[in-house]
Amino acid sequence: MHRNGDFMYKINFDNPIHVHFIGIGGISMSGLAMILCNKNFTVSGSDSARSPLTTHLESLGCHIAYPQSADNITPDIDLVVYTAAIHPDNPEYAQAVRAGIPMMARAELLGQIMANYKTAVNIAGTHGKTTTTSMLSEILLAADADPTISVGGILKDIGGNIRIGRSDLFVTEACEYTNSFLSFNPTMNIILNVKEDHLDFFKDLADIRASFRRFVERLPEGGTLIINSDIEDYEYFCKGLNVKVITVGSDPDKSTYSARGIAYDDLGRCHYTLLKNGEPYGIGEESSIDLMVPGIHNVYNSLAAIAAALELDIPIAAIKKGLAEFYGTNRRFERKGVFNGVTVVDDYAHHPDEIKATLAAAGHYPHKTLWVAFQPHLYSRTKLLLDRFAAELSAADKVILADIYAARETNTYGISSEDLMNKIKALGTECYYFHTFDEIEKFLQKNCINGDLLITMGAGDIYKVGEDLVK
């Protein structure tokens, strides 16, 4: 955060100010702008072009300029907020520095906003954040708890990624990348898993674990940590801290909440008996949990959501109802439709552990041949985890690879999808690599047959392949 003299800005809902957002049209930035707008802040911003999100903000009374320009930084602005994508040479950023206006990054603003709520629940982990946040959100909505929610994907029941409630309860995803979550002010933290990822930022797994430990240290005295006891040496994250620790996981002997008798329906969706301290929870049918999303990984996501809800005094009936009404978020084993009798599912999986979980879920989903059209995400991740990507993808019957989705990187790693294809082939799995989506679509149209399952997979825009085929 930039200081103006010795002054460090604090957001106080009782003292609304004028906040200007550089890049207000991003999905996360626009959500934070909506919250401030709702709290009677004066909100302005800028972006490269008008979009449905900026049009909606304008309808709420926000003043938005296109494109970005130093002239947009006016003397009446009290605080400037920017995203990680904005660099010091950005004309508005540079002008705000020259004018001595206090500035903060998007993650810092999110942390400042949650400090205005009595209860702030932060859901963290290398994967499963969006799903677990959405599960907990559905539970809280079923209980009429009226939370404010900030989720990383589109949750259909709130019509987007943000919901502004009237209660003193705030729920958000907490991302570890660039240590964003170390700017947050939680009262309850959920840690789903801690794995190797974002190795373009973190040095190694030990560095990632240290970051998660510091995240837990953000909790106040007497705050609550819900953590997966399957994480190696999970006690490391809370050792010596005065916080309440609740565990969830596969082992009833070391987990406050666990699952027994996990069974699948014909769409791979799970049913299980909820255990607390090794015994069925509650009376009669209270311990019987039905999920509407496939995969055993979602059993553990749901256990974390249940633990949080129970800690928030949500009745078990509302918890069961919320989970039974959660059909997933965009790009999480999302059924897109059918072409030529082939079912198309899209999934955001872009890390070996996520691929493993998705393909395990697909194993319980009806199909003849399982096809995966995978678009690797980031040169650094592909290079560093190449063998693991090959091992997990080889669980599919047939794999199609697209070019690596570069996102924020340039290819200084000397890696391509051809390297991944060769590794997968060496493991005995049929694999093909095409440079364009058009080539991939034509190949799949010609080779997939009635009864097959096609999963488009990755954090880039590979979902367009499935959408085109279904059209």
Coordinates of C-alpha atoms in Angstrom, one line a residue:
M1 CA 0.0 0.0 0.0
H2 CA 1.3 3.5 -0.8
R3 CA 1.3 6.0 2.0
N4 CA 0.5 9.7 1.9
G5 CA 2.9 10.9 4.6
D6 CA 2.5 8.6 7.6
F7 CA -1.2 7.9 6.9
M8 CA -2.3 4.4 6.0
Y9 CA -5.8 4.2 4.6
K10 CA -8.5 2.2 6.4
I11 CA -11.9 1.5 4.8
N12 CA -14.7 2.3 7.2
F13 CA -18.3 1.7 6.1
D14 CA -19.4 4.5 8.5
N15 CA -17.2 7.0 6.7
P16 CA -17.8 6.6 2.9
I17 CA -15.2 8.2 0.7
H18 CA -14.4 8.6 -3.0
V19 CA -12.6 5.5 -4.3
H20 CA -11.3 5.2 -7.9
F21 CA -10.6 1.8 -9.5
I22 CA -8.0 1.4 -12.2
G23 CA -9.4 -1.5 -14.3
I24 CA -12.8 -1.5 -12.8
G25 CA -14.3 -3.9 -15.4
G26 CA -12.5 -7.0 -14.0
I27 CA -14.8 -9.5 -12.4
S28 CA -13.1 -9.2 -8.9
M29 CA -12.7 -5.4 -9.1
S30 CA -16.2 -4.8 -10.2
G31 CA -17.5 -6.9 -7.3
L32 CA -15.6 -4.8 -4.8
A33 CA -16.8 -1.6 -6.5
M34 CA -20.4 -2.9 -6.1
I35 CA -20.0 -3.5 -2.4
L36 CA -18.6 0.0 -1.8
C37 CA -21.4 1.5 -4.0
N38 CA -23.9 -0.3 -1.8
K39 CA -22.3 1.3 1.3
N40 CA -22.8 4.8 -0.1
F41 CA -19.2 5.3 -1.3
T42 CA -18.6 7.5 -4.3
V43 CA -17.1 5.1 -6.9
S44 CA -15.4 6.0 -10.1
G45 CA -13.1 4.0 -12.3
S46 CA -11.7 3.4 -15.7
D47 CA -11.3 0.6 -18.2
S48 CA -10.2 0.0 -21.8
A49 CA -13.7 -0.5 -23.1
R50 CA -17.3 -0.7 -22.0
S51 CA -18.6 -4.2 -21.0
P52 CA -21.7 -5.7 -19.4
L53 CA -20.0 -5.4 -15.9
T54 CA -19.1 -1.7 -16.4
T55 CA -22.6 -1.0 -17.8
H56 CA -24.1 -2.5 -14.7
L57 CA -21.8 -0.4 -12.5
E58 CA -22.9 2.7 -14.4
S59 CA -26.5 1.8 -13.7
L60 CA -25.6 1.8 -10.0
G61 CA -24.3 5.4 -10.2
C62 CA -20.6 4.7 -10.8
H63 CA -18.7 7.1 -13.1
I64 CA -16.5 5.1 -15.5
A65 CA -14.1 6.6 -18.0
Y66 CA -12.9 4.9 -21.2
P67 CA -9.9 4.5 -21.8
Q68 CA -7.5 5.0 -18.9
S69 CA -6.0 8.5 -18.8
A70 CA -4.1 10.6 -16.3
D71 CA -7.0 13.1 -16.5
N72 CA -9.3 10.6 -14.8
I73 CA -7.3 11.1 -11.5
T74 CA -9.1 14.2 -10.1
P75 CA -8.4 16.0 -6.8
D76 CA -11.7 14.8 -5.2
I77 CA -10.4 11.2 -5.2
D78 CA -9.5 9.9 -1.7
L79 CA -8.2 6.4 -2.6
V80 CA -7.0 4.7 -5.8
V81 CA -7.3 0.9 -6.1
Y82 CA -5.4 -1.1 -8.8
T83 CA -5.0 -4.7 -9.9
A84 CA -1.8 -6.7 -10.1
A85 CA -2.0 -6.2 -13.9
I86 CA -1.5 -2.4 -13.5
H87 CA 2.1 -1.3 -13.6
P88 CA 3.7 1.9 -12.3
D89 CA 3.9 3.3 -15.9
N90 CA 0.1 3.2 -16.2
P91 CA -0.9 6.8 -16.7
E92 CA -3.5 6.8 -13.9
Y93 CA -1.2 5.0 -11.5
A94 CA 1.6 7.4 -12.2
Q95 CA -0.7 10.4 -11.8
A96 CA -2.0 9.1 -8.5
V97 CA 1.6 8.8 -7.2
R98 CA 2.4 12.3 -8.4
A99 CA -0.8 13.7 -6.7
G100 CA 0.1 11.9 -3.4
I101 CA -3.3 10.1 -3.3
P102 CA -3.3 7.0 -1.1
M103 CA -3.3 3.8 -3.1
M104 CA -3.9 0.1 -2.5
A105 CA -3.9 -3.2 -4.4
R106 CA -7.2 -5.1 -5.0
A107 CA -6.3 -7.7 -2.4
E108 CA -5.6 -5.0 0.2
L109 CA -9.0 -3.5 -0.4
L110 CA -10.7 -6.9 -0.1
G111 CA -8.9 -7.2 3.3
Q112 CA -10.1 -3.8 4.3
I113 CA -13.7 -4.5 3.3
M114 CA -13.9 -7.7 5.3
A115 CA -12.6 -5.9 8.4
N116 CA -16.0 -4.2 8.5
Y117 CA -17.8 -7.4 9.2
K118 CA -18.1 -9.2 12.5
T119 CA -17.5 -12.6 10.9
A120 CA -15.2 -13.0 7.9
V121 CA -14.9 -16.5 6.5
N122 CA -11.9 -17.1 4.2
I123 CA -11.7 -20.3 2.1
A124 CA -8.1 -21.1 1.0
G125 CA -6.3 -24.0 -0.6
T126 CA -4.5 -24.9 -3.8
H127 CA -7.8 -26.3 -5.2
G128 CA -11.4 -26.5 -4.3
K129 CA -11.8 -22.8 -3.2
T130 CA -14.6 -21.8 -5.6
T131 CA -16.6 -25.0 -5.1
T132 CA -16.3 -24.9 -1.3
T133 CA -17.1 -21.2 -1.2
S134 CA -20.2 -21.9 -3.3
M135 CA -21.3 -24.8 -1.2
L136 CA -21.1 -22.7 2.0
S137 CA -22.9 -19.9 0.2
E138 CA -25.8 -22.2 -0.8
I139 CA -26.0 -23.4 2.8
L140 CA -26.1 -19.9 4.2
L141 CA -28.7 -18.9 1.6
A142 CA -30.8 -21.9 2.5
A143 CA -30.6 -20.8 6.2
D144 CA -31.6 -17.2 5.3
A145 CA -28.3 -16.0 6.9
D146 CA -28.1 -13.1 4.3
P147 CA -24.3 -13.1 3.8
T148 CA -22.2 -11.0 1.6
I149 CA -20.3 -13.3 -0.8
S150 CA -17.3 -12.9 -3.1
V151 CA -16.7 -16.1 -5.1
G152 CA -14.1 -16.8 -7.8
G153 CA -16.5 -18.3 -10.3
I154 CA -20.1 -17.6 -11.4
L155 CA -22.6 -19.0 -8.9
K156 CA -26.0 -19.2 -10.6
D157 CA -28.1 -18.7 -7.5
I158 CA -26.5 -15.2 -6.8
G159 CA -26.4 -14.3 -10.5
G160 CA -22.7 -13.8 -10.7
N161 CA -19.6 -13.7 -8.4
I162 CA -20.8 -11.2 -5.8
R163 CA -23.8 -11.0 -3.4
I164 CA -24.3 -8.1 -1.1
G165 CA -26.2 -9.1 2.1
R166 CA -27.4 -7.1 5.1
S167 CA -26.0 -9.4 7.8
D168 CA -22.6 -9.1 9.6
L169 CA -21.3 -12.2 7.7
F170 CA -18.7 -12.0 4.8
V171 CA -17.6 -15.1 2.9
T172 CA -14.8 -15.1 0.3
E173 CA -12.2 -17.1 -1.5
A174 CA -8.7 -16.5 -0.3
C175 CA -6.0 -16.9 -3.0
E176 CA -2.4 -17.6 -2.1
Y177 CA -0.9 -16.4 -5.4
T178 CA 1.4 -13.5 -4.8
N179 CA 0.5 -13.9 -1.1
S180 CA -2.8 -12.0 -1.7
F181 CA -4.5 -13.6 1.3
L182 CA -1.9 -12.1 3.6
S183 CA -3.7 -8.8 3.2
F184 CA -6.9 -10.2 4.5
N185 CA -8.6 -9.9 7.9
P186 CA -10.4 -13.2 8.6
T187 CA -12.1 -14.4 11.7
M188 CA -12.5 -18.0 10.3
N189 CA -10.0 -19.6 7.9
I190 CA -10.7 -22.8 5.9
I191 CA -7.6 -24.6 4.4
L192 CA -8.6 -27.4 2.0
N193 CA -5.2 -28.5 0.8
V194 CA -1.7 -27.2 0.4
K195 CA 0.1 -28.4 -2.7
E196 CA 2.8 -27.3 -5.2
D197 CA 1.5 -24.6 -7.5
H198 CA 2.2 -21.1 -8.7
L199 CA 5.9 -22.0 -8.8
D200 CA 6.5 -18.9 -10.9
F201 CA 6.0 -17.0 -7.6
F202 CA 6.8 -19.5 -4.8
K203 CA 10.2 -21.1 -4.5
D204 CA 8.9 -24.6 -3.5
L205 CA 6.4 -26.4 -1.4
A206 CA 8.0 -25.3 1.9
D207 CA 7.6 -21.7 0.7
I208 CA 3.9 -22.3 0.0
R209 CA 3.4 -23.9 3.4
A210 CA 5.1 -21.0 5.1
S211 CA 2.7 -18.6 3.3
F212 CA -0.3 -20.6 4.5
R213 CA 1.1 -20.6 8.1
R214 CA 1.2 -16.8 7.9
F215 CA -2.3 -16.8 6.6
V216 CA -3.5 -18.7 9.7
E217 CA -1.5 -16.1 11.8
R218 CA -3.9 -13.5 10.4
L219 CA -6.6 -14.9 12.6
P220 CA -7.4 -13.0 15.8
E221 CA -7.0 -14.6 19.2
G222 CA -9.8 -17.1 19.5
G223 CA -10.5 -17.2 15.8
T224 CA -11.4 -20.5 14.0
L225 CA -9.3 -22.6 11.7
I226 CA -11.0 -25.4 9.8
I227 CA -8.3 -27.6 8.2
N228 CA -8.0 -30.8 6.2
S229 CA -6.3 -33.3 8.5
D230 CA -5.1 -35.2 5.4
I231 CA -2.5 -32.4 4.8
E232 CA 0.9 -33.6 5.8
D233 CA 1.8 -32.3 9.2
Y234 CA -1.3 -30.1 9.3
E235 CA -0.5 -29.2 12.9
Y236 CA 2.4 -27.0 11.6
F237 CA -0.2 -24.4 10.4
C238 CA -1.7 -23.8 13.9
K239 CA 1.1 -24.8 16.3
G240 CA 1.4 -22.3 19.1
L241 CA -1.5 -20.2 18.0
N242 CA -4.5 -19.3 20.2
V243 CA -7.1 -20.4 17.7
K244 CA -9.9 -23.0 17.7
V245 CA -8.9 -25.9 15.4
I246 CA -11.6 -28.0 13.6
T247 CA -10.4 -30.9 11.4
V248 CA -12.0 -32.5 8.4
G249 CA -10.7 -35.4 6.4
S250 CA -10.7 -39.1 5.5
D251 CA -9.5 -40.5 8.9
P252 CA -12.3 -40.4 11.5
D253 CA -9.6 -40.9 14.3
K254 CA -7.9 -37.6 13.5
S255 CA -10.8 -35.6 12.0
T256 CA -13.6 -33.7 13.8
Y257 CA -15.8 -34.3 10.7
S258 CA -15.4 -37.2 8.3
A259 CA -17.5 -39.3 5.9
R260 CA -18.5 -43.0 6.0
G261 CA -20.3 -45.2 3.5
I262 CA -19.5 -43.0 0.5
A263 CA -21.7 -44.2 -2.4
Y264 CA -22.3 -43.0 -6.0
D265 CA -25.4 -42.6 -8.1
D266 CA -25.5 -43.2 -11.8
L267 CA -24.1 -39.7 -12.5
G268 CA -21.2 -40.1 -10.1
R269 CA -22.8 -37.9 -7.4
C270 CA -22.0 -38.9 -3.8
H271 CA -24.1 -39.8 -0.8
Y272 CA -22.5 -40.4 2.6
T273 CA -23.0 -40.5 6.4
L274 CA -21.6 -37.5 8.2
L275 CA -19.5 -38.4 11.2
K276 CA -18.5 -36.2 14.1
N277 CA -15.6 -37.5 16.2
G278 CA -16.2 -40.9 14.5
E279 CA -19.9 -41.2 15.3
P280 CA -22.9 -40.4 13.0
Y281 CA -23.9 -36.8 13.4
G282 CA -27.2 -35.9 15.1
I283 CA -30.4 -37.9 15.2
G284 CA -31.8 -40.3 12.6
E285 CA -31.5 -38.9 9.0
E286 CA -29.5 -35.8 10.1
S287 CA -26.3 -37.6 9.3
S288 CA -27.4 -38.5 5.7
I289 CA -25.8 -36.2 3.2
D290 CA -26.6 -36.0 -0.5
L291 CA -24.5 -34.1 -3.0
M292 CA -25.5 -33.0 -6.5
V293 CA -21.9 -32.7 -7.8
P294 CA -19.8 -35.7 -8.7
G295 CA -16.5 -36.9 -7.3
I296 CA -15.1 -37.9 -4.0
H297 CA -13.1 -34.6 -3.8
N298 CA -16.4 -32.9 -3.4
V299 CA -17.1 -35.0 -0.3
Y300 CA -14.1 -33.4 1.4
N301 CA -15.1 -29.9 0.0
S302 CA -18.5 -30.4 1.5
L303 CA -17.1 -31.5 4.9
A304 CA -15.3 -28.2 5.1
A305 CA -18.5 -26.3 4.2
I306 CA -20.5 -28.3 6.8
A307 CA -17.9 -27.7 9.5
A308 CA -17.9 -23.9 8.8
A309 CA -21.8 -23.8 8.8
L310 CA -22.1 -25.7 12.1
E311 CA -19.5 -23.4 13.6
L312 CA -21.7 -20.5 12.4
D313 CA -24.7 -22.1 14.2
I314 CA -26.5 -23.1 11.0
P315 CA -29.1 -25.9 11.6
I316 CA -28.3 -29.2 10.0
A317 CA -31.6 -29.1 8.0
A318 CA -30.4 -26.0 6.2
I319 CA -27.0 -27.5 5.6
K320 CA -28.5 -30.6 4.0
K321 CA -30.9 -28.4 1.9
G322 CA -28.1 -26.1 0.7
L323 CA -25.9 -29.0 -0.4
A324 CA -28.8 -30.7 -2.1
E325 CA -29.5 -27.5 -4.1
F326 CA -25.8 -27.0 -5.1
Y327 CA -25.4 -28.1 -8.7
G328 CA -21.9 -26.7 -9.2
T329 CA -20.3 -23.5 -10.5
N330 CA -19.3 -22.6 -14.0
R331 CA -16.4 -24.7 -15.3
R332 CA -16.4 -27.3 -12.4
F333 CA -17.5 -30.6 -14.1
E334 CA -20.1 -28.5 -15.9
R335 CA -22.3 -30.5 -18.3
K336 CA -22.4 -28.4 -21.5
G337 CA -24.6 -30.6 -23.7
V338 CA -24.4 -33.4 -26.3
F339 CA -23.2 -33.7 -29.9
N340 CA -23.6 -36.9 -32.0
G341 CA -24.5 -38.8 -28.7
V342 CA -21.3 -37.6 -27.1
T343 CA -21.7 -35.9 -23.6
V344 CA -19.5 -32.8 -23.2
V345 CA -18.4 -31.7 -19.8
D346 CA -16.1 -28.7 -19.1
D347 CA -13.7 -28.5 -16.1
Y348 CA -11.3 -25.8 -15.0
A349 CA -8.7 -28.4 -13.8
H350 CA -5.2 -27.1 -14.5
H351 CA -3.1 -28.8 -11.9
P352 CA -2.2 -32.5 -11.7
D353 CA -4.2 -33.0 -8.4
E354 CA -7.2 -31.3 -10.0
I355 CA -7.0 -33.5 -13.1
K356 CA -6.7 -36.6 -10.9
A357 CA -9.9 -35.6 -9.0
T358 CA -11.8 -34.7 -12.2
L359 CA -10.9 -38.0 -14.0
A360 CA -11.7 -40.0 -10.8
A361 CA -15.2 -38.3 -10.9
A362 CA -15.5 -39.1 -14.6
G363 CA -14.9 -42.8 -13.7
H364 CA -18.3 -42.9 -12.0
Y365 CA -20.0 -41.0 -14.9
P366 CA -21.7 -43.1 -17.6
H367 CA -19.5 -43.4 -20.7
K368 CA -17.8 -45.7 -23.3
T369 CA -14.6 -43.9 -24.1
L370 CA -13.3 -41.0 -22.0
W371 CA -11.7 -38.2 -24.1
V372 CA -9.9 -35.3 -22.5
A373 CA -9.1 -32.1 -24.6
F374 CA -6.5 -30.4 -22.3
Q375 CA -5.0 -27.0 -22.6
P376 CA -2.0 -26.6 -20.4
H377 CA -1.9 -23.4 -18.4
L378 CA 1.5 -21.5 -17.9
Y379 CA 4.9 -22.6 -19.3
S380 CA 6.3 -22.6 -15.7
R381 CA 3.7 -25.0 -14.4
T382 CA 3.9 -27.3 -17.4
K383 CA 7.7 -27.5 -17.2
L384 CA 7.9 -28.1 -13.5
L385 CA 5.1 -30.6 -13.2
L386 CA 5.5 -32.2 -16.6
D387 CA 5.8 -35.8 -15.4
R388 CA 2.8 -35.5 -13.0
F389 CA 0.6 -33.9 -15.8
A390 CA 1.5 -36.9 -18.0
A391 CA 0.7 -39.4 -15.3
E392 CA -2.7 -38.0 -14.4
L393 CA -3.8 -37.3 -17.9
S394 CA -2.9 -40.9 -18.9
A395 CA -5.9 -42.0 -16.8
A396 CA -8.1 -40.9 -19.7
D397 CA -8.7 -43.3 -22.7
K398 CA -7.6 -40.7 -25.2
V399 CA -6.0 -37.2 -24.8
I400 CA -6.0 -34.2 -27.1
L401 CA -3.6 -31.4 -26.3
A402 CA -3.9 -27.7 -27.3
D403 CA -1.0 -25.2 -27.2
I404 CA 0.0 -24.0 -23.8
Y405 CA -2.1 -21.1 -22.6
A406 CA 0.6 -18.5 -21.7
A407 CA -1.5 -16.1 -19.6
R408 CA 1.1 -13.8 -17.9
E409 CA 4.2 -15.6 -19.1
T410 CA 6.6 -15.8 -22.1
N411 CA 8.1 -19.1 -23.1
T412 CA 11.5 -18.8 -21.5
Y413 CA 11.2 -22.4 -20.3
G414 CA 11.7 -24.1 -23.7
I415 CA 8.5 -26.2 -23.2
S416 CA 5.6 -27.1 -25.5
S417 CA 2.6 -29.4 -25.6
E418 CA 4.6 -31.7 -27.8
D419 CA 6.8 -32.5 -24.8
L420 CA 3.7 -33.5 -22.8
M421 CA 2.3 -35.5 -25.7
N422 CA 5.5 -37.6 -25.9
K423 CA 5.4 -38.3 -22.1
I424 CA 1.7 -39.4 -22.3
K425 CA 2.4 -41.6 -25.3
A426 CA 5.3 -43.2 -23.4
L427 CA 2.9 -44.2 -20.7
G428 CA 0.8 -46.1 -23.2
T429 CA -2.1 -43.6 -23.6
E430 CA -3.3 -42.5 -27.1
C431 CA -2.5 -38.8 -27.4
Y432 CA -2.7 -36.1 -30.1
Y433 CA -1.5 -32.5 -30.3
F434 CA -3.0 -29.8 -32.5
H435 CA -2.1 -26.1 -32.7
T436 CA -5.6 -24.7 -33.3
F437 CA -9.1 -25.3 -31.7
D438 CA -10.5 -25.7 -35.2
E439 CA -8.3 -28.8 -35.8
I440 CA -9.2 -30.2 -32.4
E441 CA -13.0 -29.8 -33.1
K442 CA -12.7 -31.4 -36.5
F443 CA -10.8 -34.4 -35.1
L444 CA -13.2 -34.9 -32.2
Q445 CA -16.3 -34.7 -34.6
K446 CA -14.7 -37.4 -36.7
N447 CA -13.5 -39.7 -33.9
C448 CA -15.9 -39.4 -30.9
I449 CA -18.8 -41.8 -31.1
N450 CA -22.2 -42.2 -29.5
G451 CA -21.9 -42.9 -25.7
D452 CA -18.4 -41.3 -25.3
L453 CA -17.6 -38.6 -22.7
L454 CA -15.6 -35.6 -23.7
I455 CA -14.1 -33.4 -21.0
T456 CA -12.6 -30.0 -22.1
M457 CA -10.1 -29.2 -19.4
G458 CA -7.9 -26.3 -18.4
A459 CA -7.9 -22.7 -17.1
G460 CA -7.7 -21.1 -20.5
D461 CA -10.4 -20.9 -23.2
I462 CA -10.5 -24.6 -24.2
Y463 CA -14.2 -24.6 -23.1
K464 CA -14.9 -23.0 -26.5
V465 CA -14.2 -26.3 -28.2
G466 CA -16.9 -28.1 -26.3
E467 CA -19.4 -25.2 -26.8
D468 CA -18.7 -25.2 -30.6
L469 CA -19.2 -28.9 -30.8
V470 CA -22.5 -28.7 -28.9
K471 CA -23.8 -25.9 -31.1

